């Protein structure tokens, strides 16, 4: 999603901005731009497409000696992805880049048009620039920025330059923005990875504050008074841009799964450390997340309910924030997020905290909003994920939830401690076997690559696995795919089943095997072609294309099945020539509602 980097200091501004934009690329974007200033003149260069195209344009423009600059990668929200809508936007004396969505942009636009402003783009960001320009006509900069904050509704992080003024300004609300502090050089960034090469010292700007970055110093104002901000130190090692010989980050990150799983499982072998995972104090858990993180939550729901005997509901964060809540006195709100910056998940967390309900985050990014604000936090420590489609971070979310079920069940005397942990310890090497099976995935991918549509079906936990398998396929290969509860298909949706349509049937639960097979047969009777995903123990499927993974316990089985589906999706996308690491329309970190 949109990314911001801004710089003031003695380095070559374009170098810092471009490097920052490259570091932000993994978040997903469709256009990019920079604005450079020598404090009198502002030069704006924008391009649609990749940062490398912007870099080419900057080179062609020749040398422009700038003292500071702002830059942006845009993921279209208001207005299509074209040059006019790309950031930075300049109106009058104001040039800015913006992350977020201004909800009252239409009303403001009308008012500003009434005052003579003519807009070049369809963006809410240009409206914000015009608003600030109009406010600057009647007041000093700090007053104008304060009024701007009062007039805007919605979410925003702005990096701002003003003509004939040698400072950079920043304000934000509900969109991440941090200030990086170096030695006589300062940065604004939506993500620490954009600046970690230069400094690991940073602070976060609060919605009530205004940051002013000058060449030698920075100031933060709250109600026009200068305040002191405590510096934080990021542990981030930045983005490992190496693909280690793999063609794509997605493949590299899938192949890293055994290693990151081992690290996680080793960490939680320590019984004292395991207490972090204990849920036995809660009678009800609401898991709130988006996309794959929510599907990981659904696997967690099955396991926690079954083994730890706690009622669990799973909600998509975008729905949860607007629904009536039924909190009990012992309710836990569990937020799951790779980025820790997903806007809806953050909103749900803040609401729960406002209501005095305990929050626990399962998060990958340790510098994120959710990691900072949750009452309790479990870091998955998968390392940075560059491929837009999540793989290793998702698997670690599932593993944390499985470990939680196990630890809680043990605490409640519902489970045998020794046997359980041994099963986890075996998982990384079993997963290595699953990942070695690449020819099998390629063979099945060849059967899927020319299809327009398919279904994933399963029951119980297998349905949750199907949701993730199906999402992965559509994300990276653009084949239409739906995950369905196997028994539900015949209640309407089976009308879509056609001759030769692939139906991928996930069967890992012995008790549900025959039921799911009956449902698969119902589709085969209508011409569909079944593909089975199962375990060595349940495999007696002689006449099917199939993926068979080693049998483990129910607690850990999905950790072996989903990576096989990830690889299958990868090879389908590869054969279709898709842009696997940056699928169209997608963003890595969804920072708008
Ligand atoms: C799918 C995917 C998304 C994310 C979702 C939540 O491959 O990556 O569905 O899982 O956008 O993102 P986080 O986990 O960062 O909150």
XYZ file of C-alpha atoms and ligand atoms in Angstrom:
609
model
C 0.000 0.000 0.000
C 1.126 3.640 -0.198
C 4.564 4.364 1.176
C 6.233 7.594 2.293
C 9.901 8.502 2.599
C 11.215 12.019 3.098
C 14.716 13.265 3.823
C 16.555 16.346 4.989
C 20.308 16.183 5.545
C 23.661 16.193 3.804
C 23.354 13.061 1.693
C 22.248 13.194 -1.916
C 18.480 13.484 -1.508
C 17.525 11.514 -4.616
C 19.706 8.569 -3.526
C 18.051 8.377 -0.110
C 14.556 8.785 -1.550
C 15.024 6.201 -4.293
C 16.564 3.653 -1.942
C 13.671 4.246 0.432
C 11.142 3.765 -2.363
C 12.821 0.518 -3.402
C 12.659 -0.668 0.208
C 8.935 0.180 0.271
C 8.222 -1.559 -3.046
C 7.241 -4.810 -1.343
C 4.167 -3.105 0.110
C 2.538 -2.998 -3.354
C 1.944 0.148 -5.431
C 1.048 1.299 -8.910
C 2.836 4.645 -9.304
C 5.640 6.548 -7.624
C 7.055 10.041 -7.408
C 9.483 12.430 -5.759
C 9.516 16.151 -5.036
C 12.892 17.800 -4.523
C 13.491 21.256 -3.187
C 16.401 23.663 -2.945
C 14.059 25.682 -0.705
C 13.085 28.041 -3.526
C 12.182 25.787 -6.418
C 10.330 22.505 -6.224
C 10.880 19.822 -8.828
C 8.362 17.004 -9.097
C 9.004 13.797 -11.027
C 6.370 11.070 -11.144
C 5.815 7.867 -13.042
C 3.238 5.126 -13.391
C 4.596 1.625 -12.775
C 7.758 0.536 -11.073
C 10.250 2.621 -9.056
C 12.891 1.654 -11.646
C 10.900 3.676 -14.212
C 10.899 6.646 -11.852
C 14.644 6.259 -11.398
C 15.117 6.355 -15.177
C 13.037 9.537 -15.373
C 15.030 11.168 -12.586
C 18.277 10.327 -14.411
C 16.921 11.848 -17.629
C 15.953 15.060 -15.847
C 19.641 15.603 -14.993
C 21.074 17.111 -11.861
C 18.952 19.180 -9.529
C 20.700 20.182 -6.362
C 18.144 19.602 -3.639
C 18.401 20.180 0.084
C 15.503 17.954 0.961
C 12.703 15.999 -0.613
C 9.632 13.835 -0.227
C 8.718 10.652 -2.088
C 5.821 8.257 -2.371
C 4.641 4.948 -3.748
C 0.906 5.060 -4.459
C -1.635 2.257 -4.248
C -4.726 3.759 -5.870
C -7.706 4.495 -3.616
C -9.237 7.800 -4.803
C -8.789 7.945 -8.579
C -7.204 5.466 -10.955
C -3.497 4.700 -11.222
C -2.244 7.362 -13.648
C 0.294 10.172 -13.773
C -2.057 12.943 -12.630
C -3.069 10.965 -9.568
C 0.488 9.971 -8.633
C 2.052 11.816 -5.684
C 3.562 14.290 -4.838
C 0.791 16.838 -5.399
C 1.554 20.526 -5.599
C -1.042 23.224 -5.075
C 0.125 26.816 -4.721
C 2.947 26.863 -2.232
C 2.264 23.377 -0.852
C 3.749 20.100 -2.086
C 2.821 16.927 -0.255
C 2.605 13.159 -0.259
C -0.217 11.418 1.539
C -1.090 7.970 2.871
C -4.648 7.281 3.971
C -8.107 8.396 2.886
C -9.648 11.822 3.471
C -13.314 11.064 4.002
C -14.629 14.620 3.610
C -12.583 15.288 0.448
C -15.664 15.810 -1.757
C -17.085 18.570 0.430
C -13.687 20.224 0.818
C -13.096 20.007 -2.932
C -16.366 21.847 -3.640
C -15.565 24.580 -1.122
C -12.051 25.009 -2.472
C -13.300 25.103 -6.070
C -15.591 27.891 -4.897
C -12.462 29.748 -3.771
C -10.895 29.380 -7.215
C -8.815 26.205 -6.877
C -8.662 24.055 -9.999
C -7.743 20.408 -9.461
C -5.525 18.355 -11.759
C -6.210 14.951 -10.205
C -9.069 12.934 -8.741
C -7.251 12.455 -5.470
C -8.234 13.427 -1.963
C -4.533 14.195 -1.430
C -4.559 17.142 -3.855
C -7.606 18.469 -1.998
C -5.599 18.333 1.235
C -2.769 20.244 -0.458
C -5.201 22.932 -1.607
C -6.716 23.132 1.859
C -3.320 23.754 3.434
C -2.429 26.278 0.741
C -5.635 28.196 1.453
C -5.009 28.106 5.208
C -1.443 29.345 4.733
C -2.828 32.452 3.047
C -4.310 33.570 6.338
C -2.075 32.104 9.040
C 1.406 30.983 9.974
C 2.479 27.420 9.208
C 1.836 25.866 12.622
C -1.625 27.443 12.834
C -2.421 26.368 9.256
C -1.354 22.772 9.975
C -3.414 22.753 13.179
C -6.471 24.021 11.288
C -5.831 21.493 8.525
C -5.951 18.681 11.107
C -9.194 20.073 12.466
C -10.809 20.203 9.039
C -9.784 16.789 7.729
C -11.705 13.635 8.587
C -10.433 10.157 7.776
C -6.910 8.808 7.960
C -3.724 10.483 6.897
C 0.030 10.662 7.102
C 1.437 13.693 5.294
C 4.990 14.701 4.452
C 4.841 18.339 3.397
C 7.109 20.926 1.774
C 6.210 24.604 1.572
C 7.725 26.962 -0.963
C 10.384 29.375 0.321
C 10.555 27.451 3.568
C 13.477 25.125 4.203
C 11.681 22.741 6.584
C 9.845 19.469 6.126
C 6.536 19.139 7.986
C 4.607 16.054 9.038
C 1.230 15.293 10.567
C -0.659 12.046 10.839
C -3.817 10.348 12.083
C -4.603 6.612 11.803
C -1.878 6.047 9.195
C 1.633 5.125 10.294
C 4.414 7.707 10.104
C 7.680 7.734 11.981
C 10.501 10.201 12.235
C 13.989 8.738 11.871
C 16.739 10.617 13.698
C 20.305 10.480 12.420
C 23.338 12.678 12.946
C 22.188 16.036 11.552
C 19.865 14.235 9.178
C 16.204 13.387 9.582
C 13.755 11.124 7.834
C 10.018 10.627 7.578
C 8.859 7.136 6.727
C 5.727 5.054 6.753
C 7.825 1.969 7.493
C 11.182 1.680 9.293
C 12.550 -0.518 6.498
C 12.760 2.578 4.263
C 15.344 4.251 6.514
C 16.969 1.454 8.537
C 20.109 1.656 6.401
C 20.735 5.141 7.854
C 19.360 5.020 11.392
C 17.601 2.734 13.834
C 16.632 5.671 16.096
C 13.106 6.848 15.605
C 9.938 8.078 17.226
C 6.324 7.948 16.247
C 4.323 11.005 15.585
C 1.080 11.193 17.556
C -2.122 12.598 16.015
C -1.970 15.651 18.280
C 1.563 16.540 17.168
C 3.240 18.393 14.316
C 6.826 17.546 13.332
C 9.132 20.134 11.811
C 12.385 18.803 10.382
C 15.142 21.281 9.574
C 18.667 20.754 8.359
C 20.312 20.680 11.775
C 17.478 19.896 14.158
C 13.916 18.703 14.486
C 11.075 19.962 16.639
C 7.797 18.405 17.633
C 4.907 20.663 18.609
C 1.786 19.860 20.582
C -0.668 22.716 20.915
C 2.083 24.984 19.639
C 4.413 24.025 22.511
C 7.664 22.223 21.750
C 7.671 18.774 23.343
C 10.430 16.203 23.855
C 9.993 12.819 22.224
C 11.631 9.713 23.531
C 13.662 7.921 20.875
C 13.005 4.251 20.214
C 15.544 1.810 18.814
C 14.443 -0.487 16.030
C 15.711 -4.072 16.062
C 14.837 -4.408 12.376
C 17.641 -5.693 10.209
C 15.953 -4.193 7.180
C 14.845 -6.058 4.154
C 16.963 -8.911 2.910
C 16.790 -8.118 -0.792
C 18.597 -11.317 -1.731
C 16.566 -14.065 -3.351
C 19.247 -16.623 -2.436
C 19.106 -18.230 -5.858
C 15.306 -18.504 -5.979
C 13.432 -16.926 -8.865
C 10.880 -15.289 -6.613
C 10.593 -14.087 -3.031
C 7.428 -16.147 -2.686
C 9.344 -19.358 -3.360
C 12.235 -18.252 -1.157
C 9.858 -17.437 1.696
C 8.019 -20.766 1.383
C 11.362 -22.584 1.476
C 12.293 -20.654 4.639
C 9.309 -22.067 6.502
C 11.066 -25.051 8.146
C 13.764 -22.753 9.513
C 11.465 -20.079 10.927
C 9.154 -22.750 12.347
C 12.087 -24.374 14.087
C 13.095 -21.044 15.628
C 9.562 -20.483 16.889
C 9.137 -23.994 18.270
C 12.586 -23.924 19.914
C 11.695 -20.639 21.552
C 8.594 -22.164 23.126
C 10.190 -25.358 24.406
C 11.056 -23.426 27.508
C 8.203 -23.988 29.976
C 8.462 -20.520 31.462
C 8.318 -18.974 28.005
C 5.272 -21.124 27.255
C 3.308 -19.111 29.829
C 3.073 -16.335 27.208
C 0.845 -18.669 25.235
C -1.449 -19.627 28.079
C -5.101 -18.707 27.407
C -6.594 -20.552 30.370
C -7.756 -17.302 32.036
C -10.255 -16.584 29.281
C -13.714 -18.011 28.743
C -14.263 -16.449 25.347
C -11.900 -15.305 22.610
C -12.707 -13.097 19.639
C -10.065 -13.484 16.940
C -10.028 -10.403 14.709
C -7.908 -10.200 11.560
C -8.028 -9.817 7.775
C -7.355 -12.103 4.808
C -4.863 -14.894 5.404
C -4.376 -13.811 9.012
C -8.107 -14.355 9.550
C -7.876 -17.786 7.910
C -5.009 -18.648 10.264
C -7.386 -17.518 13.024
C -10.003 -19.994 11.779
C -7.539 -22.853 12.154
C -6.799 -21.500 15.630
C -10.511 -21.450 16.384
C -10.863 -25.172 15.605
C -7.815 -26.074 17.689
C -8.455 -23.812 20.697
C -12.101 -24.873 20.930
C -11.316 -28.550 20.575
C -8.195 -28.823 22.738
C -8.297 -25.874 25.138
C -12.078 -25.923 25.535
C -12.558 -22.172 25.100
C -15.250 -20.647 22.910
C -13.681 -18.799 19.975
C -15.284 -16.584 17.346
C -13.424 -15.317 14.299
C -14.249 -11.998 12.643
C -12.887 -10.041 9.734
C -11.667 -6.794 11.250
C -13.534 -4.670 8.697
C -16.849 -6.121 9.920
C -15.954 -6.458 13.581
C -15.354 -2.780 14.133
C -18.954 -1.936 13.188
C -20.801 -4.833 14.799
C -22.369 -5.067 18.224
C -19.921 -6.707 20.599
C -20.768 -9.334 23.181
C -17.834 -9.134 25.538
C -17.849 -11.345 28.640
C -15.879 -10.450 31.729
C -13.229 -12.968 30.640
C -13.108 -12.141 26.940
C -9.812 -11.803 25.103
C -9.559 -9.980 21.783
C -6.845 -11.628 19.725
C -5.504 -9.604 16.811
C -3.501 -11.450 14.155
C -1.451 -9.462 11.670
C 1.769 -9.956 9.757
C 2.358 -6.238 9.193
C 0.831 -5.022 12.434
C -0.376 -2.033 10.407
C -3.645 -3.261 8.906
C -6.020 -0.335 9.437
C -9.133 -2.351 10.305
C -7.274 -4.636 12.698
C -5.751 -1.614 14.443
C -9.202 -0.018 14.749
C -10.647 -3.191 16.298
C -7.741 -3.334 18.758
C -8.216 0.301 19.799
C -11.958 -0.149 20.280
C -11.437 -3.189 22.469
C -8.877 -1.306 24.535
C -11.280 1.614 24.909
C -13.893 -0.847 26.181
C -11.377 -2.166 28.717
C -11.099 -5.609 27.079
C -7.720 -7.316 27.110
C -5.944 -7.505 23.741
C -3.327 -9.967 22.555
C -1.530 -9.527 19.245
C 0.154 -12.188 17.118
C 2.346 -9.984 14.972
C 5.347 -10.338 12.690
C 6.562 -6.749 12.508
C 7.979 -5.816 15.932
C 8.012 -2.081 15.134
C 4.345 -1.963 14.183
C 1.366 -0.212 15.747
C -0.258 -3.458 16.898
C 3.014 -4.688 18.417
C 3.286 -1.434 20.349
C -0.294 -1.006 21.465
C -1.568 -4.496 22.327
C -1.659 -5.477 26.000
C 0.098 -8.763 25.257
C 2.147 -9.538 22.203
C 3.494 -12.712 20.603
C 6.041 -12.009 17.871
C 6.146 -14.615 15.134
C 9.654 -13.533 14.033
C 9.360 -14.833 10.486
C 11.628 -12.024 9.276
C 10.500 -9.531 6.670
C 8.158 -10.938 4.056
C 8.707 -9.350 0.674
C 6.317 -11.319 -1.538
C 2.921 -9.650 -1.329
C 1.162 -12.972 -0.769
C 1.912 -14.105 2.757
C 3.439 -17.560 3.224
C 5.939 -17.990 6.065
C 4.251 -15.407 8.314
C 0.898 -17.176 7.891
C 2.443 -20.549 8.790
C 3.935 -19.093 11.954
C 0.563 -17.582 12.899
C -0.961 -21.052 12.623
C 1.892 -22.554 14.631
C 1.493 -19.962 17.421
C -2.235 -20.753 17.611
C -1.526 -24.495 17.697
C 1.046 -23.960 20.454
C -1.468 -21.843 22.362
C -4.046 -24.646 22.146
C -1.477 -27.129 23.371
C -0.121 -24.989 26.232
C -3.608 -24.037 27.423
C -4.886 -27.607 27.217
C -1.881 -28.744 29.217
C -2.430 -26.034 31.831
C -6.047 -27.146 32.139
C -4.976 -30.792 32.391
C -6.693 -31.645 29.150
C -3.564 -32.779 27.330
C -0.318 -34.686 27.860
C 2.578 -32.204 27.844
C 5.433 -34.416 26.629
C 3.696 -36.049 23.695
C 2.398 -32.719 22.399
C 5.675 -30.805 22.326
C 7.462 -33.684 20.609
C 4.999 -33.447 17.759
C 5.827 -29.789 17.281
C 9.559 -30.496 17.334
C 9.200 -32.962 14.442
C 7.307 -30.514 12.231
C 10.195 -28.566 10.611
C 11.865 -31.688 9.217
C 8.524 -33.161 8.088
C 7.852 -29.888 6.326
C 11.196 -30.134 4.555
C 9.930 -33.415 3.057
C 6.713 -31.732 1.942
C 8.641 -28.940 0.250
C 10.959 -31.376 -1.541
C 8.002 -32.770 -3.430
C 8.204 -30.029 -6.078
C 7.685 -32.272 -9.137
C 4.345 -33.320 -7.739
C 3.193 -29.713 -7.387
C 4.418 -28.882 -10.869
C 2.500 -31.864 -12.281
C -0.763 -30.781 -10.658
C -0.113 -27.123 -11.508
C -0.001 -28.140 -15.178
C -3.575 -29.453 -14.807
C -4.782 -26.194 -13.264
C -2.947 -23.541 -15.217
C -5.418 -23.247 -18.110
C -8.589 -23.359 -16.026
C -10.782 -20.359 -15.489
C -12.280 -21.423 -12.234
C -12.020 -24.028 -9.481
C -13.238 -24.902 -5.995
C -11.471 -25.937 -2.826
C -13.731 -27.978 -0.569
C -13.329 -29.374 2.936
C -15.025 -29.677 6.301
C -14.048 -28.404 9.735
C -10.393 -27.421 9.926
C -9.979 -28.573 6.313
C -12.344 -25.808 5.249
C -10.088 -23.234 6.949
C -7.144 -24.767 5.047
C -9.169 -24.503 1.811
C -9.775 -20.800 2.399
C -6.048 -20.118 2.492
C -5.241 -22.470 -0.411
C -7.910 -20.858 -2.535
C -6.865 -17.303 -1.616
C -3.241 -18.073 -2.508
C -4.264 -19.433 -5.914
C -6.421 -16.472 -6.879
C -3.947 -13.909 -5.538
C -0.940 -15.051 -7.519
C -2.404 -16.856 -10.550
C -5.626 -14.809 -11.065
C -7.639 -18.014 -11.527
C -11.073 -17.612 -10.015
C -11.248 -19.925 -7.049
C -13.707 -20.390 -4.222
C -13.329 -22.234 -0.950
C -16.503 -23.946 0.140
C -17.605 -26.000 3.094
C -17.884 -29.367 1.369
C -21.393 -30.083 2.642
C -22.681 -26.634 1.702
C -21.896 -26.754 -2.011
C -25.096 -28.565 -2.945
C -27.221 -25.824 -1.372
C -26.895 -23.641 -4.448
C -23.306 -23.125 -5.564
C -23.013 -26.559 -7.184
C -24.883 -24.957 -10.098
C -21.511 -23.481 -11.113
C -19.786 -26.846 -11.408
C -18.905 -27.613 -15.017
C -17.263 -30.315 -17.099
C -13.571 -30.690 -16.132
C -13.715 -28.044 -13.411
C -11.014 -28.839 -10.812
C -12.333 -29.461 -7.305
C -9.492 -29.589 -4.780
C -10.718 -31.588 -1.820
C -8.752 -31.277 1.431
C -9.099 -34.288 3.738
C -7.031 -34.431 6.904
C -9.655 -35.460 9.459
C -10.468 -39.152 9.644
C -14.007 -38.607 10.963
C -14.894 -36.297 8.101
C -13.143 -38.204 5.293
C -16.147 -40.149 3.992
C -18.418 -37.108 4.207
C -16.053 -34.931 2.185
C -15.564 -37.690 -0.392
C -19.337 -37.964 -0.836
C -19.457 -34.223 -1.493
C -16.600 -34.487 -3.968
C -18.435 -37.314 -5.759
C -21.506 -35.072 -6.097
C -19.389 -32.654 -8.139
C -17.717 -35.438 -10.131
C -21.166 -36.704 -11.089
C -21.558 -33.319 -12.789
C -18.294 -33.563 -14.725
C -15.847 -32.034 -12.239
C -12.337 -33.445 -11.768
C -11.350 -34.140 -8.175
C -7.858 -33.457 -6.840
C -7.197 -34.783 -3.352
C -5.006 -33.175 -0.708
C -4.597 -35.591 2.171
C -2.238 -37.309 4.616
C -0.291 -40.585 4.308
C -2.592 -42.174 6.880
C -5.812 -41.320 5.059
C -4.519 -41.884 1.550
C -6.281 -44.670 -0.296
C -7.116 -42.529 -3.296
C -5.719 -44.555 -6.155
C -7.469 -42.982 -9.090
C -6.958 -39.344 -8.228
C -4.417 -36.655 -8.839
C -3.291 -36.058 -5.295
C -0.972 -34.332 -2.878
C -0.118 -36.497 0.120
C 1.677 -35.005 3.121
C 3.100 -36.859 6.144
C 0.634 -37.590 8.922
C 1.122 -35.726 12.163
C -1.298 -34.783 14.954
C -4.408 -32.764 14.340
C -2.768 -29.881 16.206
C 0.016 -29.608 13.668
C -1.396 -31.162 10.475
C -2.389 -27.901 8.761
C 1.239 -26.690 9.084
C 2.181 -29.435 6.628
C -0.784 -29.079 4.274
C -0.908 -25.350 3.585
C 2.715 -25.064 2.344
C 1.883 -27.717 -0.275
C -1.018 -25.530 -1.439
C 1.246 -22.466 -1.422
C 3.700 -24.250 -3.724
C 0.892 -25.428 -5.968
C -0.332 -21.836 -6.364
C 3.220 -20.682 -6.981
C 3.716 -23.110 -9.862
C 0.330 -22.352 -11.415
C 1.208 -18.633 -11.349
C 4.682 -19.353 -12.725
C 3.257 -21.338 -15.639
C 0.789 -18.553 -16.375
C 3.585 -15.959 -16.443
C 2.151 -13.891 -13.569
C 4.043 -11.256 -11.614
C 4.212 -13.555 -8.593
C 5.814 -11.297 -6.000
C 3.709 -8.269 -6.878
C 0.287 -9.505 -7.949
C -1.863 -6.884 -9.651
C -4.077 -4.710 -7.446
C -2.651 -6.086 -4.209
C -0.811 -4.356 -1.399
C 1.305 -5.898 1.316
C 0.256 -3.646 4.121
C -3.362 -2.487 3.977
C -3.249 0.802 5.840
C -6.638 2.143 4.724
C -10.061 1.066 5.882
C -2.811 -12.787 1.556
C -2.415 -11.680 2.410
C -3.483 -10.834 3.011
C -3.103 -10.457 4.445
C -4.112 -9.425 4.987
C -3.812 -9.067 6.423
O -1.706 -13.458 1.038
O -1.249 -11.432 2.611
O -4.726 -11.430 2.952
O -3.094 -11.606 5.223
O -4.085 -8.270 4.206
O -2.550 -8.476 6.521
P -1.794 -8.436 7.896
O -1.503 -9.843 8.289
O -0.568 -7.641 7.624
O -2.715 -7.764 8.875
